[in-house]
Amino acid sequence: MKKIIIFMLIFQFGFGNEKDSISVINPFLKHHISFEKYDFCDACGCSASGGSMGFASMLNSNFVGIRYFNQSYESNDGLYSNSPWYQEKFNTVQVWARIPVVKNVQISVLIPYHFHSRERAIGKQKIEGLGDITALGMYQVYETKKDSTFFSHSWQVGAGLKMPTGKFNEANSGAVNPSFQVGTGSWDYLFATEYVIKRKQFGLNSMLNYIIKTENDKKYRFGNQINYASTLFYWYEASKFVISPQIGIAGEVYEDNYQHGQKLRDTAGDIVFSKFGFEIGKDKFSLGANVMLPINQNLTGGNVNANYRWSINFNYSL
């Protein structure tokens, strides 16, 4: 896991001084590409965030849209060798947008509504409600000049805030998967960087972000989190449509949760996903879909398994 993160950091800055590049013309983009990556999860289950499905669109540099995503998990209390596995379903509808503020600065906003369900020995449990609203500002540090002739590069850094607008249920925090919540109840701080390198119709996007979690008013604190991803994409431009298939990997690393200042067992973990998806656009509208399948995982001491994640979104370019 550490080797993957180190490789991505080296890759991000390794090409930063390349001057010979060319920008591919895309009728959807008013500025540069910003490929769908800011992964803000809150512990295993990602109940109060984007579920590593991204925070921006490829075809729409600035946009407003709606997105639905679905996550499937199964949990086991681990008390006995034959303890049953219970299904957990996390569903989220999001209003999301990326808006230019001043030159080289964009603000992304995500407003989620969650409706989750899970099996239990005593029956099925359901929760729903407004989630935690997230705002992220990104500043473009570097972008290749338009008249360059070989590779083009773009590097952004940013910071943001996740607000405790979703309800945190203290009773659910004691479950095998403590992220069965619609909110964390805490103010959390986000730091992100993104690097894109392109050559003609091909490109590679790499991102890394870190989330600092704080203690909520119930004296519960989710562990800090690292998210990383690298995605290869391709542009196909027809006369009326633009299609962009994508493939890549994404990963998350969770630190331990704390309650009343005490570290909680089996709350740390990590997971690596494969990613497959596409976006298709016409005029100012675009449609996208994304699927993530686990490659390797160790969540909550092996008591929670991620099965899959998928999303679909519809955007309008500003």
Short mmCIF file of C-alpha atoms in Angstrom, two decimals, residues 2-3 9 37 51 98 108 143 164 169 181 199 204 233 248 271 274 303 315 318:
data_model
loop_
_atom_site.label_atom_id
_atom_site.label_comp_id
_atom_site.label_asym_id
_atom_site.label_seq_id
_atom_site.Cartn_x
_atom_site.Cartn_y
_atom_site.Cartn_z
CA LYS A 2 2.75 2.47 0.93
CA LYS A 3 4.61 1.63 -2.29
CA LEU A 9 3.55 11.01 -5.60
CA LYS A 37 -11.34 12.35 -8.63
CA GLY A 51 -17.80 6.90 -1.66
CA ARG A 98 -18.00 22.68 -9.73
CA SER A 108 -16.65 22.06 -5.73
CA GLU A 143 -0.70 24.29 -16.60
CA PRO A 164 -21.75 18.12 10.20
CA ASN A 169 -26.37 8.00 15.63
CA GLN A 181 -24.58 6.64 9.48
CA ARG A 199 -0.89 13.18 -25.04
CA LEU A 204 -3.60 9.88 -17.10
CA PHE A 233 -8.73 7.90 -20.08
CA GLY A 248 -7.79 2.72 -13.33
CA ILE A 271 -8.80 -1.24 0.37
CA SER A 274 -10.22 -1.41 -9.87
CA ASN A 303 -15.07 -8.16 9.70
CA ASN A 315 -24.56 16.97 -15.59
CA LEU A 318 -21.97 25.96 -16.98
#
